[in-house]
Amino acid sequence: MQKVKMPARDPNIRKKDFKQVNYGYSQCEMLKEAKRCMQCKKPLCIHGCPIGINIPKFIRYLAQNDHKRAAIVLRQKNNLPAVCGRVCQQENQCEKFCILAKRNESVSIGSLERYAADVTAIENSLSSITISKNGIKVAIIGSGPAGLTCGGDLLKMGYDVTVYESLHDAGGVLRYGIPEFRLPKYVLDLELYSLKKLGMKIILNTLIGRTKTVKELFGEEYKALFIATGAGLPVFPKIPGENLNHVYSANEFLVRVHLMHSFNFPHYDTPIYKARNVVVIGGGNTAIDAARTALRLGAESVKVVYRRTENEMPARKEEQVHAKEEGVEFVTLTSPVKFIGNEKRFVKAVECMKIEVGEIDNLGKKYLSKIIGSNYIIETDMVVLALGLNPNPILPSLIEGLIIDNHGHIVTDDSFMTPLPGIFAGGDIVCGTNVIKAMEMGKKAAKAIERYLKKSSK
Amino acid sequence: MYRIMNLEVIRPKIKSYEVYAPNVAKNAKAGQFVILRINDTGERIPLTIAGTNLEKGSVKIIFQELGKTTMQLASLSVGDYIKDFVGPLGHPTEIKNYDTVVSVAGGIGAAGLLPVIKELKSVGNKITTVIGARSKDLIILEEELRQQSDSIFFTTNDGTYGTKGYVTDILKGIIDEEKIGITYAIGPVYMMKAVSEITRKKNIKTIFSLNPIMLDGIGMCGACRISIDGETKFACVDGPEFDANSVDWEELISRLGLFKNLENLAINKFKHDQECNYCKK
């Protein structure tokens, strides 16, 4: 039986608005897909899931059309299933290990997860679980995937959890980074609502280290802290012209559009430049998100310039396909060397060089070299740089006694504890990867925090 | 939500608010700023902290009605709330004894200068202050600045108060007469650029409090990036103050004008919405 395709909106219509691209399975489609699962005796898919969801079990319930039980299985391990069903890189994780993957027909685990989470979202947010509280206070710093996962798990263990967020809205990268058309904000809001109903307190507009110090937190009887401030600091390429006008970091572009609603300027106050020819540099999810966002703001042409080949792009395959359907052009094996501005310092072109792929180096990646004399110009009126992010330096620099590595990451032991007793860290501030890996760290850290608190209360 | 506890109209287009934000007040130091957003449709704008009151738990901000957001801010009254108010952001001013400090501010910059010279004076510096403005009705905090300065000079472009001319005219004279430990400058970018040209020639250490466009103010976006001694820096996390031999002023000036057209559009829409009876509902 063939894989049931995730239904999506017409590319020519969807590229003009910010509404969700994928409809999600209908019940009929869900049943068809769920029944494709072989229910392996030794399921390999579970090993591909960083947070260890019992995948065959939840799919079995779905195949029996018992979405309630399916969702219970999911939520045992996952505090944000509706988010993961949409943004996880399933093809490199659970679906990669599916026995059917060999024939390129792996079960669409992500789409099924999304179905189970979505149909139960409202029910779940209204249901009440009784947790016996132990009254011990834990502070989570940062409300992104790592923080919410760690906080959610600690909450279920009975701890009194407060999450501090520096922005004016919670969710971290899920809020400001991942676009509405991929992760509608009501989905995130429902997940947050469920967590708040469990007793999670979320305090906004509070930059720990500045608004409130770590010392003050311990003074307020918090027994442990979990630092999950993420990788907020955008990387710039250090090439001429990177500070020209209308050269943006992907973070700035996405924050303007999705957090500040600048696509709705002047009804919303944050301005955005609506460019005609956009060049996005990078090949990750952020690059694809930025490209598709630019298209939706009305760009006539959007090019994604990436230094490796399409197959090596770290972005989710589905997003690459969607972007192409919408008209985003991929320019691969190409690297920018210079941004050229007009007399008023507005960017007007990118000078690029072609890349030659060499042998595999000792890090397992193919060695890249620029082809001399291959320089050429791409005309543009807006450049978006999606070259990755460094850890946000503010909090680490304000806590004495932490160990910070050369990249700015906080160093922890195997149990996610820093050299400072009671201060734990996880997510992209410890090791930059993706949403689900951050959640995995959040989960493991929650267990470690519990062990620590039990030991210290004895 | 952050309540406006007190309001003072300093000049026709300049207001001072005391906003209830006890955590910010408790940890704020001279030289830092806040980012505020008036309501759900608002933009995030940075404002220098002009003072704090620990007893009341309040933070003082002084602002001039220049853009849409400051105009809207000015339309609020005591008891109204500001939706978001985060801070204190940026590095505080380094307070130490330099012997003699020349502090320079232009226009509304005087609001940010006051807490800085207060601290610098308290550790024994001799403070000479130069305040510039377009005209007399844009000179603010005169009494307070006098109190914190050992000597003070005023200049106005139109000669309605103090010396007619620019702060640099006075600054040149001061530099020629005495040995200066440090110059501290805050104000419009053209003024700071002119100050830098003078102090650089004389090799005087100069600290600038820079004011680029900001978005999140917590190091996430790089909207506020500037070239300092040839390196890209973020004003929000590396600054806002820079002890610099060279700031790329042309770049900063150009980046400040990035959204000029859209800003004017927002102002016109705001004025229309305020005045149009039909829109008032």
XYZ file of C-alpha atoms in Angstrom:
739
model
C 0.000 0.000 0.000
C 1.218 3.447 -0.861
C 1.918 6.172 1.614
C -1.020 8.564 2.062
C 0.141 11.994 0.982
C -0.318 14.859 3.426
C -2.890 17.103 1.741
C -1.628 20.612 1.103
C -3.134 23.807 -0.236
C -2.601 24.876 -3.839
C 0.890 26.425 -4.095
C -0.360 29.350 -6.182
C -2.899 30.310 -3.560
C -0.957 29.514 -0.405
C 2.107 31.503 -1.438
C 0.022 34.649 -1.169
C -0.997 34.259 2.463
C 0.354 33.100 5.817
C -2.215 30.388 6.469
C -1.155 26.831 7.138
C 0.146 24.939 4.108
C -0.784 21.383 5.164
C -4.413 20.599 5.884
C -3.608 17.570 8.003
C -5.075 14.112 7.437
C -8.795 13.528 7.366
C -10.013 10.675 9.533
C -10.206 8.430 6.493
C -6.655 9.288 5.401
C -5.394 8.817 8.946
C -6.925 5.315 9.178
C -5.450 4.319 5.835
C -1.991 5.503 6.859
C -2.128 4.110 10.404
C -3.012 0.677 9.041
C 0.158 0.676 6.962
C 2.193 0.340 10.163
C 3.537 -3.226 10.372
C 3.492 -3.174 14.206
C 7.006 -4.656 14.238
C 7.873 -6.940 17.142
C 11.112 -5.040 17.588
C 10.185 -1.528 16.465
C 13.185 0.428 15.234
C 11.284 3.703 14.861
C 11.326 4.228 18.646
C 15.129 4.322 18.565
C 14.898 7.142 16.058
C 12.793 9.251 18.400
C 14.952 11.450 20.661
C 12.236 11.508 23.314
C 11.342 7.812 23.016
C 7.645 7.971 22.120
C 6.075 4.510 21.874
C 5.308 4.998 18.206
C 3.752 1.621 17.265
C 1.477 1.814 20.281
C 0.017 5.209 19.440
C -0.357 4.214 15.786
C -2.105 0.990 16.828
C -4.686 3.010 18.736
C -5.101 5.318 15.756
C -5.662 2.331 13.470
C -8.462 1.328 15.836
C -9.776 4.873 15.494
C -9.129 5.453 19.192
C -7.510 8.866 18.979
C -7.964 9.509 22.691
C -5.749 6.615 23.735
C -3.317 7.432 20.951
C -2.956 10.945 22.309
C -2.450 9.694 25.856
C 0.470 7.546 24.655
C 1.932 10.559 22.840
C 1.562 12.972 25.706
C 3.192 10.581 28.158
C 6.487 11.457 26.512
C 5.786 14.599 24.550
C 4.591 17.900 26.032
C 4.287 19.459 22.560
C 2.969 16.779 20.169
C 1.102 19.149 17.843
C 4.327 21.118 17.418
C 6.500 18.046 16.834
C 4.047 16.576 14.338
C 4.629 19.689 12.260
C 8.255 20.690 12.668
C 10.228 17.552 13.582
C 12.687 16.287 11.021
C 10.989 12.882 10.847
C 12.831 11.740 7.739
C 16.091 11.796 9.705
C 14.613 10.356 12.871
C 11.716 7.944 13.462
C 10.718 7.571 9.818
C 14.287 6.836 8.798
C 14.255 3.688 10.931
C 10.800 2.507 9.833
C 11.020 -0.939 8.278
C 9.212 0.398 5.220
C 11.785 3.131 4.735
C 13.914 0.769 2.669
C 11.296 0.976 -0.048
C 11.036 4.706 0.551
C 7.546 4.150 1.853
C 8.015 4.705 5.593
C 4.876 5.299 7.637
C 4.160 9.037 7.937
C 4.672 9.053 11.687
C 4.813 12.835 11.866
C 1.509 13.317 10.075
C -0.129 10.734 12.339
C 1.296 12.402 15.429
C -0.121 15.688 14.231
C -3.540 14.103 13.690
C -3.681 12.574 17.165
C -2.495 15.798 18.785
C -4.805 18.085 16.800
C -8.048 16.185 17.239
C -7.483 15.957 20.982
C -6.007 19.440 21.484
C -9.112 21.165 22.791
C -10.262 18.168 24.819
C -6.809 17.900 26.313
C -6.618 21.564 27.202
C -9.966 21.290 28.992
C -9.318 18.021 30.801
C -7.937 18.195 34.277
C -5.229 15.920 35.521
C -4.651 15.865 39.234
C -1.019 16.025 40.210
C 0.099 15.735 43.789
C 2.261 18.787 44.329
C 5.407 18.709 46.409
C 5.715 22.487 46.647
C 9.387 22.562 45.629
C 10.115 25.532 43.366
C 12.070 25.202 40.119
C 12.765 28.081 37.729
C 13.096 27.537 33.985
C 14.870 30.277 32.075
C 13.585 30.497 28.513
C 10.221 29.302 27.200
C 11.405 27.556 24.044
C 11.201 23.826 23.290
C 13.831 22.806 25.865
C 12.395 24.960 28.644
C 8.766 23.975 28.076
C 9.643 20.278 27.905
C 11.735 20.337 31.056
C 9.149 22.473 32.844
C 6.266 20.294 31.688
C 7.942 17.113 32.907
C 8.852 18.633 36.283
C 5.275 19.845 36.623
C 3.999 16.310 36.118
C 6.439 15.111 38.782
C 4.805 17.538 41.210
C 7.213 20.471 41.193
C 6.174 24.106 41.326
C 7.458 25.383 37.974
C 7.924 28.996 36.899
C 9.166 29.788 33.397
C 10.862 33.155 32.749
C 10.776 34.588 29.232
C 12.538 37.750 28.096
C 10.283 38.455 25.093
C 6.672 39.615 25.320
C 5.291 36.230 24.316
C 6.162 32.634 25.188
C 7.409 29.814 22.974
C 10.917 30.905 22.026
C 11.814 29.895 18.481
C 8.375 28.282 18.083
C 6.918 31.770 18.496
C 9.312 34.106 16.744
C 11.100 31.781 14.347
C 8.858 29.140 12.828
C 6.334 30.780 10.506
C 2.580 30.712 10.911
C 2.158 28.746 7.652
C 4.162 25.882 9.120
C 3.157 26.124 12.778
C 0.013 28.194 13.339
C 0.295 30.132 16.564
C -3.048 28.825 17.864
C -1.446 25.368 17.940
C 1.342 26.712 20.129
C -1.157 28.675 22.234
C -3.190 25.540 22.919
C -0.081 23.627 23.982
C 0.899 26.512 26.264
C -2.630 26.651 27.641
C -2.444 22.948 28.554
C 0.840 23.494 30.365
C -0.523 26.512 32.220
C -3.553 24.485 33.254
C -1.211 21.913 34.739
C 0.111 24.730 36.879
C 3.025 26.156 34.895
C 3.587 29.835 35.619
C 5.021 31.808 32.701
C 6.458 35.247 33.467
C 7.144 37.400 30.409
C 9.368 40.454 29.869
C 11.954 39.154 32.304
C 15.539 38.829 31.158
C 17.168 36.725 33.856
C 20.580 38.125 34.650
C 19.382 41.674 34.073
C 15.745 42.054 35.235
C 16.302 39.522 37.970
C 19.618 37.961 38.914
C 20.246 34.288 39.511
C 21.089 35.188 43.095
C 17.678 36.795 43.505
C 16.029 33.641 42.139
C 17.750 31.472 44.724
C 16.705 34.071 47.296
C 13.099 33.459 46.228
C 13.399 29.839 47.349
C 13.929 28.267 43.944
C 15.794 25.033 44.586
C 17.004 24.480 41.036
C 17.346 26.462 37.808
C 17.280 25.202 34.257
C 18.921 27.524 31.731
C 17.386 27.092 28.292
C 18.040 30.462 26.731
C 18.734 29.004 23.311
C 20.827 30.029 20.380
C 19.704 33.534 19.775
C 22.706 35.325 18.370
C 22.728 35.321 14.551
C 25.961 34.553 12.712
C 27.152 37.058 10.124
C 29.458 35.931 7.310
C 32.155 38.580 7.924
C 32.247 39.579 4.267
C 32.171 43.104 2.816
C 28.791 44.801 2.753
C 27.082 42.667 5.379
C 25.827 45.775 7.189
C 24.283 47.394 4.114
C 20.649 48.412 4.363
C 18.177 45.632 3.634
C 20.694 42.960 4.546
C 18.982 41.165 7.414
C 19.666 38.234 9.642
C 16.972 35.586 9.216
C 16.121 36.136 12.867
C 15.435 39.814 12.330
C 13.375 39.136 9.223
C 11.339 36.384 10.876
C 10.896 38.302 14.160
C 9.642 41.345 12.265
C 7.168 39.338 10.241
C 5.980 36.603 12.588
C 6.432 37.936 16.130
C 5.693 41.583 15.351
C 3.148 40.982 12.521
C 4.857 43.501 10.267
C 3.188 41.930 7.213
C 0.187 43.781 8.561
C 1.942 47.192 8.698
C 0.725 49.890 9.335
C -2.060 48.228 11.327
C 0.809 46.786 13.355
C 3.568 49.293 14.033
C 6.708 47.310 13.163
C 7.843 48.126 9.624
C 9.152 45.657 7.053
C 10.587 46.218 3.611
C 8.674 44.358 0.916
C 11.368 43.447 -1.560
C 11.026 42.373 -5.195
C 14.105 40.198 -5.638
C 15.209 38.428 -2.503
C 18.360 36.396 -1.951
C 18.450 34.087 1.070
C 21.828 32.676 2.075
C 21.833 29.259 3.786
C 20.270 25.833 3.478
C 18.610 25.085 6.797
C 14.981 25.255 7.852
C 15.432 28.906 8.743
C 16.613 29.704 5.210
C 13.602 27.966 3.664
C 11.250 29.645 6.157
C 12.726 33.047 5.308
C 12.465 32.392 1.561
C 8.819 31.355 1.766
C 8.047 34.295 4.058
C 9.603 36.693 1.529
C 7.418 35.174 -1.182
C 4.331 35.744 0.948
C 5.289 39.390 1.430
C 5.008 39.735 -2.332
C 8.504 39.138 -3.709
C 8.633 38.409 -7.440
C 11.705 36.254 -7.197
C 13.286 34.464 -4.254
C 16.597 32.634 -4.534
C 18.075 30.384 -1.867
C 21.856 30.403 -2.249
C 23.505 27.373 -0.658
C 27.118 26.295 -0.789
C 26.500 22.521 -0.958
C 24.104 20.435 -3.047
C 20.363 20.202 -2.610
C 20.625 16.718 -1.100
C 22.883 18.042 1.630
C 20.526 20.843 2.669
C 19.755 20.457 6.360
C 16.176 21.706 5.849
C 13.271 19.254 6.067
C 12.633 17.591 2.705
C 8.932 18.461 2.818
C 9.702 22.166 3.218
C 12.150 22.059 0.314
C 9.483 20.500 -1.891
C 6.870 23.004 -0.721
C 9.218 25.919 -1.310
C 9.926 24.775 -4.866
C 6.244 24.285 -5.603
C 5.698 27.855 -4.495
C 8.388 29.133 -6.826
C 11.482 29.500 -4.651
C 14.598 28.970 -6.743
C 17.556 26.997 -5.358
C 21.038 28.133 -6.358
C 23.385 25.478 -5.024
C 27.157 25.031 -4.913
C 27.353 28.797 -4.644
C 28.701 31.052 -1.930
C 28.459 34.828 -1.480
C 31.735 36.740 -1.316
C 30.507 40.313 -1.195
C 27.364 42.390 -0.936
C 27.295 45.427 -3.195
C 25.400 48.576 -2.272
C 24.153 51.637 -4.137
C 25.210 55.198 -3.328
C 22.724 55.300 -0.434
C 24.112 52.096 1.077
C 21.163 49.917 0.123
C 22.086 46.457 -1.139
C 21.704 46.043 -4.904
C 23.613 42.857 -5.685
C 25.380 39.832 -4.263
C 28.674 38.766 -5.725
C 28.905 34.967 -5.649
C 31.451 32.314 -6.459
C 30.782 28.760 -7.595
C 31.907 25.968 -5.305
C 33.767 22.810 -6.182
C 33.205 19.740 -4.041
C 36.325 17.849 -3.102
C 37.187 14.766 -1.066
C 35.572 13.960 2.259
C 37.533 15.561 5.097
C 38.209 14.099 8.519
C 34.935 15.532 9.872
C 33.012 13.440 7.351
C 31.894 16.403 5.264
C 32.989 17.030 1.724
C 35.694 19.626 1.400
C 34.515 22.735 -0.408
C 36.625 25.135 -2.392
C 35.695 28.266 -4.292
C 36.359 28.083 -8.027
C 38.687 30.939 -8.880
C 37.316 33.226 -11.547
C 33.771 31.906 -11.211
C 32.517 35.161 -9.700
C 29.162 36.414 -10.859
C 26.490 38.837 -9.755
C 22.941 38.227 -8.599
C 20.866 41.389 -8.520
C 18.718 41.829 -5.449
C 17.081 44.415 -3.236
C 17.056 42.336 -0.060
C 19.394 39.749 1.406
C 18.471 37.460 4.294
C 21.331 35.686 6.050
C 20.419 32.290 7.504
C 23.874 31.056 8.442
C 23.088 29.677 11.851
C 23.039 31.027 15.358
C 25.415 31.243 18.263
C 24.303 30.796 21.869
C 22.782 33.904 23.410
C 25.661 35.356 25.475
C 23.761 37.539 27.954
C 22.962 35.152 30.805
C 26.119 32.964 30.592
C 28.243 36.123 30.822
C 26.420 37.262 33.958
C 26.786 34.092 36.044
C 30.142 33.655 37.693
C 31.487 30.134 37.826
C 29.936 28.713 34.660
C 32.206 27.074 32.110
C 31.697 28.373 28.587
C 33.308 26.671 25.562
C 34.838 28.439 22.533
C 31.508 28.547 20.748
C 29.779 30.166 23.716
C 27.960 27.016 24.820
C 27.456 26.306 28.524
C 29.395 23.203 29.574
C 27.507 20.701 31.748
C 28.152 17.226 33.106
C 26.243 14.141 31.905
C 23.298 15.090 34.073
C 23.058 18.588 32.535
C 24.342 20.257 35.705
C 26.844 23.098 35.485
C 29.671 23.308 38.040
C 27.278 25.441 40.106
C 25.065 23.261 42.316
C 21.416 23.414 41.330
C 22.040 25.231 38.049
C 21.279 23.044 35.046
C 21.334 23.895 31.348
C 20.025 22.350 28.154
C 18.830 22.973 24.625
C 20.713 25.116 22.137
C 22.586 27.000 24.859
C 24.417 23.695 25.502
C 24.527 22.199 22.033
C 22.923 23.660 18.947
C 20.766 21.237 16.997
C 17.016 21.347 16.450
C 13.648 21.509 18.207
C 13.333 17.823 19.062
C 16.936 17.473 20.263
C 16.343 20.455 22.525
C 13.250 18.697 23.848
C 15.250 15.537 24.440
C 17.722 17.515 26.545
C 14.850 19.171 28.402
C 13.398 15.750 29.228
C 16.677 14.281 30.411
C 17.430 17.407 32.421
C 14.046 17.156 34.155
C 14.952 13.661 35.345
C 18.388 14.848 36.456
C 16.879 17.791 38.322
C 14.518 15.435 40.138
C 17.421 13.177 41.127
C 19.356 16.203 42.353
C 16.446 17.605 44.354
C 15.664 14.248 45.945
C 19.280 13.835 46.967
C 19.622 17.341 48.351
C 16.403 17.117 50.377
C 17.611 14.021 52.206
C 1.270 45.320 32.298
C 3.214 48.290 33.580
C 1.355 51.208 35.113
C 2.206 54.847 34.523
C 2.434 56.202 38.084
C 3.411 59.738 37.368
C 3.598 62.043 34.412
C 5.329 65.335 33.852
C 5.163 67.508 30.763
C 8.692 68.860 30.570
C 8.385 70.695 27.253
C 5.559 70.876 24.729
C 6.725 67.690 23.003
C 8.798 66.137 25.790
C 7.331 64.075 28.623
C 8.643 62.235 31.618
C 6.889 59.088 32.871
C 7.422 57.083 36.011
C 6.504 53.503 35.199
C 5.874 50.857 37.851
C 8.438 48.114 37.176
C 10.023 47.179 40.524
C 12.365 44.488 39.182
C 13.727 46.806 36.512
C 14.114 49.629 39.051
C 15.965 47.385 41.485
C 18.597 46.228 39.009
C 18.935 49.262 36.725
C 22.252 51.059 36.545
C 23.343 54.236 34.768
C 23.744 53.805 31.026
C 21.164 51.044 30.584
C 17.900 51.116 28.652
C 14.482 49.517 28.475
C 12.456 48.237 25.542
C 8.759 48.927 25.649
C 5.733 47.984 23.586
C 2.593 49.991 24.231
C 0.007 47.412 23.183
C -0.503 44.242 21.160
C -0.161 45.974 17.824
C 2.776 48.100 18.991
C 6.430 48.030 18.007
C 9.284 47.516 20.451
C 11.275 50.712 21.026
C 14.336 51.320 23.203
C 14.452 54.223 25.677
C 17.309 55.156 27.993
C 16.577 54.837 31.703
C 16.538 58.393 33.083
C 16.317 57.397 36.731
C 14.741 55.009 39.219
C 12.887 55.250 42.496
C 13.408 52.126 44.602
C 10.785 53.048 47.193
C 8.084 53.464 44.586
C 9.480 50.665 42.409
C 9.415 52.967 39.424
C 11.572 53.620 36.394
C 11.711 57.063 34.818
C 11.696 57.457 31.052
C 11.889 60.761 29.226
C 10.935 60.883 25.583
C 10.308 63.307 22.763
C 7.410 62.892 20.368
C 9.243 62.040 17.180
C 7.736 58.880 15.715
C 4.363 57.176 15.811
C 5.136 55.178 18.944
C 6.383 58.150 20.975
C 3.329 60.153 19.874
C 1.060 57.344 21.009
C 3.027 57.030 24.246
C 2.517 60.742 24.845
C -1.244 60.305 24.480
C -1.390 58.090 27.589
C -2.287 59.359 31.062
C -1.478 58.511 34.662
C -3.049 55.152 35.511
C -2.756 53.838 31.952
C -0.744 50.708 31.313
C 2.114 49.932 28.973
C 1.812 46.326 27.788
C 5.488 45.348 27.817
C 8.454 46.946 29.525
C 11.654 44.927 29.684
C 15.003 45.893 31.134
C 17.443 46.978 32.275
C 19.184 46.114 29.004
C 22.738 46.612 27.786
C 25.926 47.031 29.780
C 25.904 49.697 32.494
C 28.355 52.582 32.242
C 31.762 51.793 33.690
C 31.978 54.078 36.712
C 35.503 54.968 37.811
C 37.671 57.931 38.560
C 39.081 59.598 35.445
C 39.808 62.895 37.296
C 38.050 65.074 34.767
C 35.041 64.165 32.669
C 33.547 66.213 29.886
C 29.976 65.112 29.326
C 28.150 66.147 26.204
C 24.490 65.722 25.388
C 22.238 66.896 22.603
C 18.491 67.408 22.980
C 16.693 64.527 24.637
C 20.093 62.855 25.222
C 20.348 64.928 28.405
C 17.874 62.498 30.010
C 20.326 59.638 29.588
C 23.298 61.763 30.577
C 21.984 62.736 34.005
C 22.204 59.304 35.742
C 25.646 58.746 34.217
C 27.224 61.968 35.483
C 25.541 61.485 38.847
C 27.468 58.217 39.238
C 30.676 59.589 37.778
C 30.551 62.548 40.161
C 29.907 60.306 43.160
C 33.305 58.619 42.655
C 35.122 61.932 42.616
C 35.266 63.034 39.000
C 35.188 66.705 38.102
C 32.312 67.054 35.675
C 32.140 69.627 32.901
C 28.877 69.435 31.008
C 27.965 70.768 27.593
C 24.331 70.671 26.579
C 23.145 71.482 23.089
C 19.707 71.787 21.554
C 18.021 73.296 18.525
C 16.448 76.000 20.657
C 15.656 76.935 24.241
C 12.418 74.963 24.466
C 14.303 71.715 23.819
C 16.699 72.145 26.756
C 15.625 69.804 29.545
C 16.650 68.957 33.123
C 18.694 72.155 33.449
C 18.556 72.348 37.255
C 19.368 68.664 37.783
C 22.288 68.798 35.352
C 23.650 71.947 37.045
C 23.586 70.154 40.399
C 25.684 67.263 39.089
C 28.166 69.372 37.148
C 31.136 71.399 38.345
C 30.646 73.651 35.372
C 28.009 73.642 32.675
C 27.550 75.254 29.255
C 24.519 75.522 27.037
C 24.373 76.005 23.307
C 21.419 76.450 21.009
C 21.456 76.443 17.229
C 19.259 79.549 17.121
C 20.897 81.360 20.042
C 17.706 81.435 22.160
C 19.659 80.123 25.151
C 23.356 79.979 26.051
C 25.867 80.309 23.272
C 24.612 80.354 19.695
C 26.102 77.414 17.839
C 26.948 73.794 18.499
C 28.279 71.766 21.439
C 31.500 71.242 19.519
C 32.252 74.989 19.606
C 32.356 74.836 23.403
C 34.017 71.415 23.506
C 36.984 72.669 21.463
C 37.607 75.429 23.996
C 37.424 73.094 26.990
C 39.798 70.584 25.430
C 42.337 73.298 24.655
C 42.273 74.580 28.216
C 42.523 71.475 30.378
C 43.592 67.866 30.451
C 40.544 65.646 30.008
C 40.324 62.102 31.395
C 37.364 61.082 29.332
C 34.574 62.443 27.155
C 31.109 60.946 27.383
C 28.619 61.749 24.602
C 24.967 60.960 24.094
C 22.557 62.487 21.626
C 21.766 62.762 17.939
C 24.147 60.800 15.746
C 25.367 63.902 13.871
C 26.362 65.505 17.151
C 28.238 62.403 18.299
C 30.011 62.200 14.968
C 31.147 65.825 15.306
C 32.315 65.198 18.887
C 34.306 62.161 17.767
C 36.114 64.196 15.135
C 37.332 66.635 17.791
C 38.264 64.199 20.548
C 39.980 61.768 18.200
C 42.350 64.468 17.007
C 43.379 65.104 20.610
C 43.514 61.407 21.512
C 40.927 61.759 24.256
C 39.180 58.569 25.332
C 35.553 58.998 24.318
C 32.532 56.897 25.163
C 29.475 57.116 22.929
C 26.046 55.891 23.879
C 24.724 54.769 20.497
C 21.113 54.623 19.418
C 20.605 52.406 16.357
C 17.255 50.862 15.392
C 16.486 47.970 17.712
C 13.943 45.198 17.557
C 14.230 42.694 20.401
C 17.078 44.385 22.309
C 18.306 41.056 23.687
C 20.817 39.989 21.043
C 18.500 37.979 18.866
C 18.237 39.844 15.605
C 21.220 42.051 14.810
C 19.061 44.988 13.683
C 21.226 47.215 15.890
C 24.564 46.110 14.446
C 27.216 48.740 13.905
C 30.842 48.710 12.811
C 33.160 49.571 15.684
C 36.843 49.673 14.815
C 36.019 47.608 11.726
C 34.157 44.877 13.571
C 30.406 44.192 13.572
C 28.974 44.683 17.066
C 25.444 44.531 18.455
C 24.519 47.731 20.322
C 22.034 45.822 22.517
C 24.409 43.199 23.936
C 27.884 44.648 23.306
C 26.808 48.236 24.033
C 24.953 50.544 24.035
C 28.145 52.382 25.048
C 31.301 52.005 23.039
C 34.751 53.261 23.825
C 35.788 53.643 20.261
C 38.480 55.110 18.101
C 36.294 54.643 15.124
C 32.588 54.207 14.777
C 31.373 53.905 11.190
C 29.127 56.963 11.529
C 28.039 56.968 7.890
C 26.826 53.404 8.250
C 24.969 54.213 11.472
C 23.349 57.306 9.935
C 22.276 55.344 6.892
C 20.931 52.419 8.936
C 18.934 54.829 11.136
C 17.135 56.014 8.005
C 16.267 52.481 6.866
C 12.510 52.773 7.346
C 12.079 56.567 6.996
C 9.256 56.286 4.438
C 7.358 53.694 6.413
C 7.857 55.667 9.635
C 6.315 58.737 8.003
C 3.427 56.654 6.777
C 2.808 55.380 10.313
C 2.918 58.942 11.687
C 0.421 60.170 9.106
C -1.906 57.277 9.786
C -1.680 57.916 13.535
C -2.426 61.627 13.126
C -5.309 60.840 10.812
C -6.745 58.290 13.260
C -6.430 60.823 16.093
C -8.069 63.685 14.246
C -10.558 62.037 11.943
C -13.967 62.025 13.598
C -15.129 59.138 11.497
C -12.214 56.954 12.646
C -12.724 57.870 16.286
C -15.964 55.835 16.284
